[in-house]
Every structure is written in structure tokens, then in C-alpha cells.
Amino acid sequence: MSGGLTGLRSRSSVRLALLLAGVVVYAWIAAALRPFTLPEYVLVALPMIPVVALTARRARSEPPEGATIAGSDWHRAALLWLAVLLVLVTWELLALFSSPREDHPTLSYLADRVMSTHAGRTVVFLAWLALGAALAVRPSRRVRK
Amino acid sequence: MSARFITLAGFVLIFTAAICLAVVSARRPSWVTLPRLVARATESRACRLVLALVWAWVGWHLFARGSGAFE
């Protein structure tokens, strides 16, 4: 019985390792392609299809577990993080509408510097895929309230 | 002080503030952490779809239309 369970676990570990290796190879290939080309458009667009489809699923409804948090605490947290986001967006827009770009770098401009090498571009592509995967699995995960 | 320095310093300040806020909220039990807040917000299908579209746009902007690759 426990042998069967161990075998099942090792099979899922192998599957997970193969999946991760496949994702790294995919990111490596996508990172090697040049922007504004059809192959790059296809490799960037392909992961979007399952992610958007999976995020549209109905979320799993679970009863609250652990300590509950008061509504005012949720509002305070939301306001604080929205304020940080608003300041970031404002600063980014100020840089975007100023010139020359060398003197007013935007986040994309800074990201371009990191992505000027194949390895850097692969790492950023993997981070982007990881974010998409987190969004895709979100409907099947439960949340503490 | 050059305009470049001011712009970069602004980004550094904003990200430092975000990290400080994340650390403070993780240490105080009554504060809501960012992962918990995001998890709560993404209970809504509309919110998840908006985030997925933002995610897709970021990928398209950085990789398909990015200008800095292999400069």
C-alpha cells in the first residue's frame, strides 16, 4: 500500500520535473527569438490561451478557515497598496511622457537593459510564465478570510 | 542632480516603500499581507480576468514588441 503511494508520488515528481524542464526549454527558445517576428508572436501568444481560459473558471468556494480579518482591515490594506500602485503608475507616466528616454527611463526601458542578453530574457520570460501559472491555478485554490 | 538620477531614485523609493509595507504587514497579525489581499481580490472572476489581460499585455509588450532584445 505505502509502496504504491510512494510510486505514485515519485511518478508525479518525475512528471513535474519534466513539465518544469519543458517550460525552461520553451522560455529559452522564446527568449532567443527576435521581437516583431511571427515565431515570437506565436510563442508569446500560446501561453495566453490556457491562462485566460483557466482564470475564467468559477473559483472554488470554501468556508473561511483560521482567524478572520475585520472588513476595515481589508479596506486599509487595499487603500495602502492602491496608493503605492498609484504613485508607481504616476511616476512611470511622468517618465513615459518626458524625453529623452535616456534621461527619463521607464520600467520597460530598464527591463530592456536586463533583457538585452539571452539569459536575462529567459529569466524574465520564466517569471512572466510563473505569474500566469499562478493566475491560472487561482480558481482551484482556497483563500483564508 | 541629473534627471536620470531623479527618475531612478523615484523608482527605488517606491519599491523600497512597497517592500517596507510588505514586511510590516507580514509582522503584524492584524494587517493584511499583499498575497492575502491579492487572493481575496481574485475571488472575483472579473478581477481575475482583468489581471490575466494585464499579464498578457505585459508579456506582449516586453517580448513580442520589446525593443531592447539583443542590443
PDB file of C-alpha atoms in Angstrom:
ATOM      1  CA  MET A   1       0.000   0.000   0.000  1.00  0.00           C
ATOM      2  CA  SER A   2       2.706   2.506   1.063  1.00  0.00           C
ATOM      3  CA  GLY A   3       4.877   1.227  -1.807  1.00  0.00           C
ATOM      4  CA  GLY A   4       2.096   2.093  -4.242  1.00  0.00           C
ATOM      5  CA  LEU A   5       1.746   5.542  -2.698  1.00  0.00           C
ATOM      6  CA  THR A   6       5.498   6.130  -2.917  1.00  0.00           C
ATOM      7  CA  GLY A   7       5.473   5.013  -6.562  1.00  0.00           C
ATOM      8  CA  LEU A   8       2.598   7.404  -7.287  1.00  0.00           C
ATOM      9  CA  ARG A   9       4.466  10.268  -5.606  1.00  0.00           C
ATOM     10  CA  SER A  10       7.684   9.563  -7.491  1.00  0.00           C
ATOM     11  CA  ARG A  11       5.741   9.379 -10.779  1.00  0.00           C
ATOM     12  CA  SER A  12       4.175  12.802 -10.066  1.00  0.00           C
ATOM     13  CA  SER A  13       7.608  14.195  -9.144  1.00  0.00           C
ATOM     14  CA  VAL A  14       9.028  12.926 -12.444  1.00  0.00           C
ATOM     15  CA  ARG A  15       6.058  14.432 -14.308  1.00  0.00           C
ATOM     16  CA  LEU A  16       6.531  17.763 -12.517  1.00  0.00           C
ATOM     17  CA  ALA A  17      10.281  17.763 -13.242  1.00  0.00           C
ATOM     18  CA  LEU A  18       9.595  17.026 -16.927  1.00  0.00           C
ATOM     19  CA  LEU A  19       6.993  19.796 -17.059  1.00  0.00           C
ATOM     20  CA  LEU A  20       9.395  22.300 -15.469  1.00  0.00           C
ATOM     21  CA  ALA A  21      12.193  21.261 -17.842  1.00  0.00           C
ATOM     22  CA  GLY A  22       9.796  21.723 -20.774  1.00  0.00           C
ATOM     23  CA  VAL A  23       8.843  25.196 -19.540  1.00  0.00           C
ATOM     24  CA  VAL A  24      12.519  26.204 -19.211  1.00  0.00           C
ATOM     25  CA  VAL A  25      13.268  24.947 -22.743  1.00  0.00           C
ATOM     26  CA  TYR A  26      10.185  26.810 -24.057  1.00  0.00           C
ATOM     27  CA  ALA A  27      11.335  30.032 -22.338  1.00  0.00           C
ATOM     28  CA  TRP A  28      14.882  29.561 -23.661  1.00  0.00           C
ATOM     29  CA  ILE A  29      13.582  29.189 -27.243  1.00  0.00           C
ATOM     30  CA  ALA A  30      11.121  32.101 -26.921  1.00  0.00           C
ATOM     31  CA  ALA A  31      13.895  34.282 -25.456  1.00  0.00           C
ATOM     32  CA  ALA A  32      16.142  33.502 -28.434  1.00  0.00           C
ATOM     33  CA  LEU A  33      13.636  34.839 -30.966  1.00  0.00           C
ATOM     34  CA  ARG A  34      13.596  38.459 -32.029  1.00  0.00           C
ATOM     35  CA  PRO A  35      10.639  40.739 -31.264  1.00  0.00           C
ATOM     36  CA  PHE A  36       8.362  41.806 -34.146  1.00  0.00           C
ATOM     37  CA  THR A  37       8.678  38.368 -35.818  1.00  0.00           C
ATOM     38  CA  LEU A  38       5.898  35.808 -36.370  1.00  0.00           C
ATOM     39  CA  PRO A  39       7.574  32.958 -34.398  1.00  0.00           C
ATOM     40  CA  GLU A  40       7.952  35.248 -31.362  1.00  0.00           C
ATOM     41  CA  TYR A  41       4.332  36.413 -31.663  1.00  0.00           C
ATOM     42  CA  VAL A  42       3.232  32.745 -31.651  1.00  0.00           C
ATOM     43  CA  LEU A  43       5.414  31.678 -28.702  1.00  0.00           C
ATOM     44  CA  VAL A  44       4.283  34.669 -26.605  1.00  0.00           C
ATOM     45  CA  ALA A  45       0.600  34.258 -27.524  1.00  0.00           C
ATOM     46  CA  LEU A  46       0.419  30.467 -26.919  1.00  0.00           C
ATOM     47  CA  PRO A  47       0.620  30.555 -23.074  1.00  0.00           C
ATOM     48  CA  MET A  48      -2.027  33.302 -23.013  1.00  0.00           C
ATOM     49  CA  ILE A  49      -4.746  30.929 -24.276  1.00  0.00           C
ATOM     50  CA  PRO A  50      -4.718  28.437 -21.337  1.00  0.00           C
ATOM     51  CA  VAL A  51      -4.090  31.174 -18.759  1.00  0.00           C
ATOM     52  CA  VAL A  52      -7.070  33.297 -19.836  1.00  0.00           C
ATOM     53  CA  ALA A  53      -9.260  30.188 -20.209  1.00  0.00           C
ATOM     54  CA  LEU A  54      -8.313  28.841 -16.760  1.00  0.00           C
ATOM     55  CA  THR A  55      -8.735  32.189 -14.964  1.00  0.00           C
ATOM     56  CA  ALA A  56     -12.276  32.386 -16.329  1.00  0.00           C
ATOM     57  CA  ARG A  57     -13.268  29.215 -14.405  1.00  0.00           C
ATOM     58  CA  ARG A  58     -15.549  29.521 -11.410  1.00  0.00           C
ATOM     59  CA  ALA A  59     -13.467  29.813  -8.197  1.00  0.00           C
ATOM     60  CA  ARG A  60     -13.701  27.076  -5.586  1.00  0.00           C
ATOM     61  CA  SER A  61     -15.933  28.236  -2.775  1.00  0.00           C
ATOM     62  CA  GLU A  62     -14.612  27.310   0.680  1.00  0.00           C
ATOM     63  CA  PRO A  63     -15.729  28.243   4.179  1.00  0.00           C
ATOM     64  CA  PRO A  64     -13.331  30.639   5.952  1.00  0.00           C
ATOM     65  CA  GLU A  65     -10.564  28.983   7.939  1.00  0.00           C
ATOM     66  CA  GLY A  66      -8.270  30.342  10.675  1.00  0.00           C
ATOM     67  CA  ALA A  67      -8.598  33.820  12.170  1.00  0.00           C
ATOM     68  CA  THR A  68     -10.946  36.095  10.270  1.00  0.00           C
ATOM     69  CA  ILE A  69      -9.971  39.680   9.493  1.00  0.00           C
ATOM     70  CA  ALA A  70     -12.289  42.651  10.019  1.00  0.00           C
ATOM     71  CA  GLY A  71     -13.668  44.455   6.960  1.00  0.00           C
ATOM     72  CA  SER A  72     -11.916  47.707   7.966  1.00  0.00           C
ATOM     73  CA  ASP A  73      -8.546  45.895   7.922  1.00  0.00           C
ATOM     74  CA  TRP A  74      -9.198  44.701   4.361  1.00  0.00           C
ATOM     75  CA  HIS A  75     -10.091  48.270   3.342  1.00  0.00           C
ATOM     76  CA  ARG A  76      -6.975  49.723   4.985  1.00  0.00           C
ATOM     77  CA  ALA A  77      -4.733  47.157   3.233  1.00  0.00           C
ATOM     78  CA  ALA A  78      -6.428  47.745  -0.114  1.00  0.00           C
ATOM     79  CA  LEU A  79      -6.068  51.530   0.219  1.00  0.00           C
ATOM     80  CA  LEU A  80      -2.390  51.329   1.209  1.00  0.00           C
ATOM     81  CA  TRP A  81      -1.447  49.050  -1.694  1.00  0.00           C
ATOM     82  CA  LEU A  82      -3.572  51.029  -4.146  1.00  0.00           C
ATOM     83  CA  ALA A  83      -1.741  54.199  -3.027  1.00  0.00           C
ATOM     84  CA  VAL A  84       1.639  52.543  -3.721  1.00  0.00           C
ATOM     85  CA  LEU A  85       0.392  51.360  -7.123  1.00  0.00           C
ATOM     86  CA  LEU A  86      -0.981  54.812  -7.961  1.00  0.00           C
ATOM     87  CA  VAL A  87       2.334  56.503  -7.100  1.00  0.00           C
ATOM     88  CA  LEU A  88       4.214  53.943  -9.230  1.00  0.00           C
ATOM     89  CA  VAL A  89       1.882  54.416 -12.215  1.00  0.00           C
ATOM     90  CA  THR A  90       2.117  58.228 -11.898  1.00  0.00           C
ATOM     91  CA  TRP A  91       5.934  58.108 -11.781  1.00  0.00           C
ATOM     92  CA  GLU A  92       6.024  55.730 -14.767  1.00  0.00           C
ATOM     93  CA  LEU A  93       3.703  58.007 -16.782  1.00  0.00           C
ATOM     94  CA  LEU A  94       5.787  61.080 -15.909  1.00  0.00           C
ATOM     95  CA  ALA A  95       8.883  59.274 -17.231  1.00  0.00           C
ATOM     96  CA  LEU A  96       6.994  57.966 -20.288  1.00  0.00           C
ATOM     97  CA  PHE A  97       5.867  61.431 -21.399  1.00  0.00           C
ATOM     98  CA  SER A  98       9.283  63.028 -20.792  1.00  0.00           C
ATOM     99  CA  SER A  99      12.231  62.903 -23.127  1.00  0.00           C
ATOM    100  CA  PRO A 100      14.941  61.979 -23.926  1.00  0.00           C
ATOM    101  CA  ARG A 101      14.361  58.388 -22.778  1.00  0.00           C
ATOM    102  CA  GLU A 102      17.990  58.072 -21.614  1.00  0.00           C
ATOM    103  CA  ASP A 103      17.326  60.819 -19.019  1.00  0.00           C
ATOM    104  CA  HIS A 104      13.812  59.619 -18.145  1.00  0.00           C
ATOM    105  CA  PRO A 105      13.966  55.794 -18.113  1.00  0.00           C
ATOM    106  CA  THR A 106      10.668  53.924 -17.807  1.00  0.00           C
ATOM    107  CA  LEU A 107      10.289  50.448 -16.269  1.00  0.00           C
ATOM    108  CA  SER A 108      10.102  48.890 -19.761  1.00  0.00           C
ATOM    109  CA  TYR A 109      13.294  50.706 -20.721  1.00  0.00           C
ATOM    110  CA  LEU A 110      15.017  49.354 -17.606  1.00  0.00           C
ATOM    111  CA  ALA A 111      13.621  45.876 -18.312  1.00  0.00           C
ATOM    112  CA  ASP A 112      15.041  46.098 -21.840  1.00  0.00           C
ATOM    113  CA  ARG A 113      18.528  46.520 -20.346  1.00  0.00           C
ATOM    114  CA  VAL A 114      18.061  43.331 -18.280  1.00  0.00           C
ATOM    115  CA  MET A 115      16.646  41.538 -21.339  1.00  0.00           C
ATOM    116  CA  SER A 116      19.492  42.502 -23.661  1.00  0.00           C
ATOM    117  CA  THR A 117      21.101  39.094 -23.049  1.00  0.00           C
ATOM    118  CA  HIS A 118      19.594  35.672 -23.792  1.00  0.00           C
ATOM    119  CA  ALA A 119      19.894  34.544 -20.151  1.00  0.00           C
ATOM    120  CA  GLY A 120      18.278  37.734 -18.798  1.00  0.00           C
ATOM    121  CA  ARG A 121      15.467  37.479 -21.317  1.00  0.00           C
ATOM    122  CA  THR A 122      14.910  33.808 -20.406  1.00  0.00           C
ATOM    123  CA  VAL A 123      14.687  34.637 -16.671  1.00  0.00           C
ATOM    124  CA  VAL A 124      12.146  37.439 -17.289  1.00  0.00           C
ATOM    125  CA  PHE A 125      10.131  35.146 -19.612  1.00  0.00           C
ATOM    126  CA  LEU A 126      10.109  32.425 -16.911  1.00  0.00           C
ATOM    127  CA  ALA A 127       8.964  34.969 -14.298  1.00  0.00           C
ATOM    128  CA  TRP A 128       6.163  36.042 -16.655  1.00  0.00           C
ATOM    129  CA  LEU A 129       5.102  32.404 -17.192  1.00  0.00           C
ATOM    130  CA  ALA A 130       5.177  31.789 -13.411  1.00  0.00           C
ATOM    131  CA  LEU A 131       2.847  34.753 -12.832  1.00  0.00           C
ATOM    132  CA  GLY A 132       0.499  33.435 -15.496  1.00  0.00           C
ATOM    133  CA  ALA A 133       0.553  29.962 -13.918  1.00  0.00           C
ATOM    134  CA  ALA A 134      -0.267  31.477 -10.503  1.00  0.00           C
ATOM    135  CA  LEU A 135      -3.265  33.244 -12.045  1.00  0.00           C
ATOM    136  CA  ALA A 136      -4.364  30.084 -13.878  1.00  0.00           C
ATOM    137  CA  VAL A 137      -4.389  27.859 -10.766  1.00  0.00           C
ATOM    138  CA  ARG A 138      -6.020  30.541  -8.582  1.00  0.00           C
ATOM    139  CA  PRO A 139      -9.668  29.382  -9.096  1.00  0.00           C
ATOM    140  CA  SER A 140      -8.859  25.935  -7.655  1.00  0.00           C
ATOM    141  CA  ARG A 141      -7.085  27.236  -4.528  1.00  0.00           C
ATOM    142  CA  ARG A 142      -8.850  28.197  -1.325  1.00  0.00           C
ATOM    143  CA  VAL A 143      -8.371  31.531   0.440  1.00  0.00           C
ATOM    144  CA  ARG A 144      -8.202  32.395   4.128  1.00  0.00           C
ATOM    145  CA  LYS A 145     -10.566  35.206   5.081  1.00  0.00           C
TER     146      LYS A 145
ATOM    147  CA  MET B   1      21.401  66.067  -9.832  1.00  0.00           C
ATOM    148  CA  SER B   2      20.531  64.785 -13.291  1.00  0.00           C
ATOM    149  CA  ALA B   3      17.013  63.960 -14.478  1.00  0.00           C
ATOM    150  CA  ARG B   4      18.090  60.326 -14.895  1.00  0.00           C
ATOM    151  CA  PHE B   5      19.206  60.138 -11.261  1.00  0.00           C
ATOM    152  CA  ILE B   6      15.920  61.653 -10.024  1.00  0.00           C
ATOM    153  CA  THR B   7      13.825  59.255 -12.140  1.00  0.00           C
ATOM    154  CA  LEU B   8      15.772  56.190 -10.965  1.00  0.00           C
ATOM    155  CA  ALA B   9      15.741  57.395  -7.338  1.00  0.00           C
ATOM    156  CA  GLY B  10      11.941  57.739  -7.566  1.00  0.00           C
ATOM    157  CA  PHE B  11      11.574  54.108  -8.675  1.00  0.00           C
ATOM    158  CA  VAL B  12      13.964  52.937  -5.937  1.00  0.00           C
ATOM    159  CA  LEU B  13      11.976  54.888  -3.311  1.00  0.00           C
ATOM    160  CA  ILE B  14       8.636  53.479  -4.469  1.00  0.00           C
ATOM    161  CA  PHE B  15       9.915  49.879  -4.485  1.00  0.00           C
ATOM    162  CA  THR B  16      11.554  50.387  -1.069  1.00  0.00           C
ATOM    163  CA  ALA B  17       8.242  51.683   0.303  1.00  0.00           C
ATOM    164  CA  ALA B  18       6.451  48.634  -1.144  1.00  0.00           C
ATOM    165  CA  ILE B  19       8.978  46.249   0.442  1.00  0.00           C
ATOM    166  CA  CYS B  20       8.678  48.052   3.815  1.00  0.00           C
ATOM    167  CA  LEU B  21       4.885  47.821   3.644  1.00  0.00           C
ATOM    168  CA  ALA B  22       5.105  44.101   2.800  1.00  0.00           C
ATOM    169  CA  VAL B  23       7.469  43.456   5.740  1.00  0.00           C
ATOM    170  CA  VAL B  24       5.354  45.463   8.222  1.00  0.00           C
ATOM    171  CA  SER B  25       2.115  43.762   7.146  1.00  0.00           C
ATOM    172  CA  ALA B  26       3.732  40.309   7.423  1.00  0.00           C
ATOM    173  CA  ARG B  27       4.873  41.036  11.011  1.00  0.00           C
ATOM    174  CA  ARG B  28       1.551  42.354  12.337  1.00  0.00           C
ATOM    175  CA  PRO B  29      -1.208  39.747  12.623  1.00  0.00           C
ATOM    176  CA  SER B  30      -3.988  42.333  12.288  1.00  0.00           C
ATOM    177  CA  TRP B  31      -2.567  43.647   8.975  1.00  0.00           C
ATOM    178  CA  VAL B  32      -3.457  42.035   5.666  1.00  0.00           C
ATOM    179  CA  THR B  33      -0.463  40.849   3.632  1.00  0.00           C
ATOM    180  CA  LEU B  34      -0.263  41.502  -0.116  1.00  0.00           C
ATOM    181  CA  PRO B  35      -0.611  37.798  -1.115  1.00  0.00           C
ATOM    182  CA  ARG B  36      -3.748  37.544   1.046  1.00  0.00           C
ATOM    183  CA  LEU B  37      -5.142  40.748  -0.411  1.00  0.00           C
ATOM    184  CA  VAL B  38      -4.483  39.523  -3.969  1.00  0.00           C
ATOM    185  CA  ALA B  39      -6.012  36.134  -3.135  1.00  0.00           C
ATOM    186  CA  ARG B  40      -9.116  37.859  -1.766  1.00  0.00           C
ATOM    187  CA  ALA B  41      -9.379  40.191  -4.777  1.00  0.00           C
ATOM    188  CA  THR B  42      -9.027  37.288  -7.218  1.00  0.00           C
ATOM    189  CA  GLU B  43     -12.054  35.537  -5.764  1.00  0.00           C
ATOM    190  CA  SER B  44     -13.950  37.603  -8.288  1.00  0.00           C
ATOM    191  CA  ARG B  45     -13.875  36.177 -11.821  1.00  0.00           C
ATOM    192  CA  ALA B  46     -13.912  39.681 -13.338  1.00  0.00           C
ATOM    193  CA  CYS B  47     -10.886  40.699 -11.283  1.00  0.00           C
ATOM    194  CA  ARG B  48      -9.030  37.518 -12.312  1.00  0.00           C
ATOM    195  CA  LEU B  49      -9.794  38.177 -15.964  1.00  0.00           C
ATOM    196  CA  VAL B  50      -8.607  41.799 -15.703  1.00  0.00           C
ATOM    197  CA  LEU B  51      -5.348  40.606 -14.092  1.00  0.00           C
ATOM    198  CA  ALA B  52      -4.938  37.928 -16.800  1.00  0.00           C
ATOM    199  CA  LEU B  53      -5.384  40.595 -19.504  1.00  0.00           C
ATOM    200  CA  VAL B  54      -2.843  42.875 -17.787  1.00  0.00           C
ATOM    201  CA  TRP B  55      -0.472  39.883 -17.564  1.00  0.00           C
ATOM    202  CA  ALA B  56      -0.979  39.129 -21.280  1.00  0.00           C
ATOM    203  CA  TRP B  57      -0.373  42.778 -22.215  1.00  0.00           C
ATOM    204  CA  VAL B  58       2.868  42.881 -20.158  1.00  0.00           C
ATOM    205  CA  GLY B  59       4.138  39.744 -21.934  1.00  0.00           C
ATOM    206  CA  TRP B  60       3.236  41.083 -25.352  1.00  0.00           C
ATOM    207  CA  HIS B  61       4.798  44.486 -24.562  1.00  0.00           C
ATOM    208  CA  LEU B  62       8.049  43.025 -23.186  1.00  0.00           C
ATOM    209  CA  PHE B  63       8.669  40.076 -25.517  1.00  0.00           C
ATOM    210  CA  ALA B  64       6.703  40.372 -28.749  1.00  0.00           C
ATOM    211  CA  ARG B  65       7.080  44.154 -29.103  1.00  0.00           C
ATOM    212  CA  GLY B  66      10.085  44.804 -26.833  1.00  0.00           C
ATOM    213  CA  SER B  67      12.795  46.930 -28.388  1.00  0.00           C
ATOM    214  CA  GLY B  68      15.779  46.088 -26.190  1.00  0.00           C
ATOM    215  CA  ALA B  69      16.408  42.456 -27.099  1.00  0.00           C
ATOM    216  CA  PHE B  70      19.992  41.644 -28.049  1.00  0.00           C
ATOM    217  CA  GLU B  71      21.084  45.247 -28.444  1.00  0.00           C
TER     218      GLU B  71
END
